[in-house]
Amino acid sequence: MAIIWPCSRLVPRNISVDPASRTMAGPASVSGFTQVVASDAGLWKATYEEIPVRDAQGIGLVQLWRAIAVQAEGRLNPILICVHDIERKPFPIGLSDADLKGEVPHSDDALFDDGAGYVSSVIDVSLLSDATIRSTMLNVIKALSGDLEPGHRFSIGERLYQVRSVVAQDAVTATIKIWPPLREAWHAGSRLEFDRPVLRVRLASDKEMDLPLELGRWSFPTVNFIEDL
């Protein structure tokens, strides 16, 4: 079972989640031409930069960090991280990322006693038909969604995918090509998580969770991850 990264407490200042494609190239010919061959078995890499880790005003982030580091045991155990792709989502007209952050009030515009509002899923997209492992094309049904576009990211289960291209689309259904190929087979009705996509990773090295504390009180570490295959 993967360790759940505490997305609301250990929040990086900078985030990158990018494809790590696998390519090979031979030597250049006399004309300068080089043939590059790519494998579709690429994987994701991610970096959480400058994560504020400090103990102040009852916020015990140093202890939390140490707890995760021990559970991870270097590269041994998988971690489930948040992708944080805030605005780049197929929101239905009239909805936005604010509807996911606990900022939605009651009908009289009042919030709860602690100042928080409702938190819910906004985008509802699921598989229209079964999809086999290593599939690169999905048929989906959009119960509540805006138009799907290349670059949109979503997760199914603990695996992250990106819309590579849109083959066909109407108000209710869409056929999309994705990257990378499906890591697992899924049945019709399986949810595509556009609201809060996640990625199953491992630490890129055994030293990623090292925590040098300035004056023994705070730190701004950077952590590199690689997709757990």
Coordinates of C-alpha atoms in Angstrom, one line a residue:
M1 CA 0.0 0.0 0.0
A2 CA 1.3 3.4 -1.0
I3 CA 2.2 6.1 1.5
I4 CA -0.1 9.1 1.1
W5 CA 1.8 12.4 0.8
P6 CA 0.0 15.0 3.0
C7 CA -0.8 17.4 0.1
S8 CA -2.4 20.1 2.3
R9 CA 0.5 20.3 4.8
L10 CA 3.7 19.7 2.9
V11 CA 3.0 22.0 0.0
P12 CA 5.9 22.7 -2.4
R13 CA 6.5 26.2 -3.7
N14 CA 7.3 24.9 -7.2
I15 CA 6.0 21.7 -8.8
S16 CA 7.0 19.9 -11.9
V17 CA 5.4 16.7 -13.2
D18 CA 6.8 15.8 -16.6
P19 CA 7.1 12.8 -19.0
A20 CA 10.5 11.1 -18.9
S21 CA 10.4 9.6 -22.4
R22 CA 12.9 6.9 -23.3
T23 CA 14.8 7.4 -26.6
M24 CA 17.8 6.0 -28.3
A25 CA 19.9 7.6 -31.1
G26 CA 22.6 6.3 -33.4
P27 CA 25.6 8.3 -34.6
A28 CA 25.0 11.1 -37.0
S29 CA 25.5 10.4 -40.7
V30 CA 27.7 12.4 -43.0
S31 CA 24.7 14.6 -43.9
G32 CA 24.1 15.3 -40.3
F33 CA 20.9 13.1 -40.1
T34 CA 20.4 11.2 -36.8
Q35 CA 17.7 8.6 -36.3
V36 CA 16.0 8.7 -33.0
V37 CA 13.9 5.8 -31.8
A38 CA 11.4 6.3 -28.9
S39 CA 9.7 3.7 -26.7
D40 CA 6.1 4.2 -25.6
A41 CA 7.1 2.8 -22.2
G42 CA 8.0 6.2 -20.9
L43 CA 7.3 7.1 -17.3
W44 CA 6.6 10.2 -15.2
K45 CA 9.1 12.2 -13.2
A46 CA 8.2 14.7 -10.6
T47 CA 9.9 17.3 -8.4
Y48 CA 8.6 19.1 -5.3
E49 CA 10.8 22.2 -4.9
E50 CA 11.3 24.2 -1.7
I51 CA 8.8 22.6 0.6
P52 CA 8.4 24.7 3.7
V53 CA 9.1 22.4 6.7
R54 CA 9.0 24.1 10.1
D55 CA 7.6 23.8 13.6
A56 CA 5.7 26.9 14.5
Q57 CA 2.4 27.8 16.1
G58 CA 1.6 24.2 16.7
I59 CA 2.5 23.1 13.2
G60 CA 4.7 20.0 13.6
L61 CA 5.9 19.6 10.0
V62 CA 9.4 18.4 11.0
Q63 CA 8.0 15.4 12.8
L64 CA 5.6 14.8 9.9
W65 CA 8.5 14.9 7.4
R66 CA 10.5 12.4 9.5
A67 CA 7.6 10.1 9.8
I68 CA 7.2 10.0 6.0
A69 CA 11.0 9.5 5.5
V70 CA 10.9 6.4 7.8
Q71 CA 7.9 4.9 6.1
A72 CA 9.4 5.4 2.7
E73 CA 12.7 3.8 3.6
G74 CA 14.5 5.5 0.8
R75 CA 13.4 4.0 -2.6
L76 CA 11.8 0.9 -1.0
N77 CA 8.1 1.9 -0.6
P78 CA 5.8 3.8 -3.0
I79 CA 4.3 7.2 -2.3
L80 CA 1.1 8.7 -3.7
I81 CA 1.6 12.3 -4.5
C82 CA -0.7 15.1 -5.7
V83 CA -0.2 16.5 -9.2
H84 CA -1.6 20.0 -8.3
D85 CA -2.7 20.9 -11.8
I86 CA -4.9 23.6 -10.5
E87 CA -6.5 25.5 -13.4
R88 CA -5.8 23.2 -16.3
K89 CA -8.9 21.0 -16.0
P90 CA -12.0 20.5 -18.1
F91 CA -14.3 22.4 -15.8
P92 CA -18.0 22.6 -16.8
I93 CA -19.2 26.1 -17.5
G94 CA -19.7 28.1 -14.4
L95 CA -17.5 26.0 -12.2
S96 CA -13.8 26.4 -11.2
D97 CA -11.1 25.1 -8.9
A98 CA -12.6 27.1 -6.0
D99 CA -15.4 24.5 -5.9
L100 CA -12.8 21.9 -4.9
K101 CA -11.1 23.9 -2.1
G102 CA -13.8 23.9 0.5
E103 CA -14.9 27.4 -0.5
V104 CA -18.5 26.6 -1.6
P105 CA -21.0 28.1 1.0
H106 CA -24.5 27.1 2.0
S107 CA -27.4 28.4 0.0
D108 CA -27.4 31.6 2.2
D109 CA -23.7 32.2 1.4
A110 CA -22.7 31.2 5.0
L111 CA -19.8 28.9 5.6
F112 CA -19.2 26.4 8.4
D113 CA -18.2 27.6 11.9
D114 CA -14.5 27.1 11.1
G115 CA -14.7 29.2 8.0
A116 CA -14.6 26.3 5.5
G117 CA -17.2 25.5 2.9
Y118 CA -18.2 22.3 1.0
V119 CA -15.7 20.2 -0.8
S120 CA -16.8 18.0 -3.6
S121 CA -15.9 16.5 -6.9
V122 CA -16.7 18.8 -9.9
I123 CA -15.8 16.9 -13.0
D124 CA -17.5 13.6 -13.7
V125 CA -15.9 11.6 -16.5
S126 CA -15.8 7.8 -16.7
L127 CA -15.0 5.0 -19.2
L128 CA -17.7 4.3 -21.7
S129 CA -16.2 0.8 -22.5
D130 CA -13.7 -1.6 -21.1
A131 CA -10.0 -0.7 -21.7
T132 CA -7.3 -3.2 -21.8
I133 CA -3.8 -2.9 -20.4
R134 CA -1.5 -0.8 -22.6
S135 CA -4.4 0.8 -24.4
T136 CA -3.7 4.2 -25.8
M137 CA -7.2 5.1 -26.8
L138 CA -10.2 5.5 -24.4
N139 CA -13.9 6.0 -25.0
V140 CA -15.3 8.1 -22.2
I141 CA -18.7 9.5 -21.1
K142 CA -18.8 13.0 -19.8
A143 CA -21.6 13.2 -17.2
L144 CA -20.3 16.6 -16.1
S145 CA -17.4 18.1 -17.9
G146 CA -16.2 20.7 -20.3
D147 CA -14.4 19.8 -23.5
L148 CA -11.5 17.5 -23.1
E149 CA -8.3 18.9 -24.7
P150 CA -4.7 17.8 -25.3
G151 CA -2.7 18.4 -22.2
H152 CA -5.4 17.7 -19.7
R153 CA -4.2 15.3 -17.0
F154 CA -6.2 12.7 -15.0
S155 CA -5.6 9.6 -13.0
I156 CA -7.3 6.2 -12.9
G157 CA -6.6 4.5 -9.6
E158 CA -3.1 5.5 -8.7
R159 CA -1.8 6.1 -12.2
L160 CA -1.4 9.4 -14.0
Y161 CA -2.2 10.0 -17.7
Q162 CA -2.4 12.9 -20.1
V163 CA -4.7 13.5 -23.0
R164 CA -2.5 13.3 -26.0
S165 CA -5.1 14.1 -28.7
V166 CA -8.9 14.1 -29.1
V167 CA -10.1 11.9 -31.8
A168 CA -13.9 12.7 -31.5
Q169 CA -16.0 14.6 -29.0
D170 CA -19.5 15.8 -28.5
A171 CA -21.4 17.1 -25.4
V172 CA -21.7 13.7 -23.8
T173 CA -18.9 11.4 -25.1
A174 CA -15.3 11.6 -26.3
T175 CA -12.7 9.4 -27.8
I176 CA -9.2 10.4 -26.6
K177 CA -5.6 9.2 -27.1
I178 CA -3.6 9.1 -23.9
W179 CA 0.0 8.9 -22.8
P180 CA 1.5 6.8 -21.3
P181 CA -0.3 3.5 -22.3
L182 CA -2.7 2.2 -19.6
R183 CA -0.7 0.6 -16.8
E184 CA -3.7 -1.6 -15.9
A185 CA -6.9 -2.8 -17.4
W186 CA -10.1 -1.0 -16.4
H187 CA -13.8 -1.8 -16.8
A188 CA -16.5 0.5 -18.2
G189 CA -17.7 2.9 -15.5
S190 CA -14.2 3.4 -14.0
R191 CA -13.7 7.1 -13.0
L192 CA -11.2 9.4 -14.6
E193 CA -10.0 11.7 -11.8
F194 CA -9.6 15.1 -13.3
D195 CA -10.4 17.0 -10.1
R196 CA -7.5 15.7 -7.9
P197 CA -5.2 13.6 -10.1
V198 CA -2.5 11.6 -8.3
L199 CA 0.7 9.8 -9.2
R200 CA 2.2 6.7 -7.7
V201 CA 6.0 7.3 -7.3
R202 CA 9.1 6.3 -5.5
L203 CA 11.9 8.6 -4.3
A204 CA 14.4 9.1 -7.0
S205 CA 17.3 8.4 -4.6
D206 CA 17.7 7.2 -1.0
K207 CA 18.7 10.7 0.1
E208 CA 15.7 12.6 -1.2
M209 CA 14.1 12.9 2.3
D210 CA 17.2 14.2 4.0
L211 CA 16.3 17.3 6.1
P212 CA 19.0 19.8 6.9
L213 CA 17.5 22.2 9.5
E214 CA 18.6 25.8 9.5
L215 CA 19.3 26.7 13.2
G216 CA 17.7 23.4 14.0
R217 CA 14.2 24.9 13.2
W218 CA 13.2 25.0 9.6
S219 CA 14.1 23.8 6.1
F220 CA 13.1 24.2 2.5
P221 CA 14.0 20.8 0.9
T222 CA 13.4 19.6 -2.7
V223 CA 12.3 16.1 -3.4
N224 CA 12.6 14.2 -6.7
F225 CA 10.3 11.4 -7.6
I226 CA 10.1 8.8 -10.3
E227 CA 7.0 6.9 -11.3
D228 CA 6.6 3.5 -9.5
L229 CA 6.3 0.8 -12.2

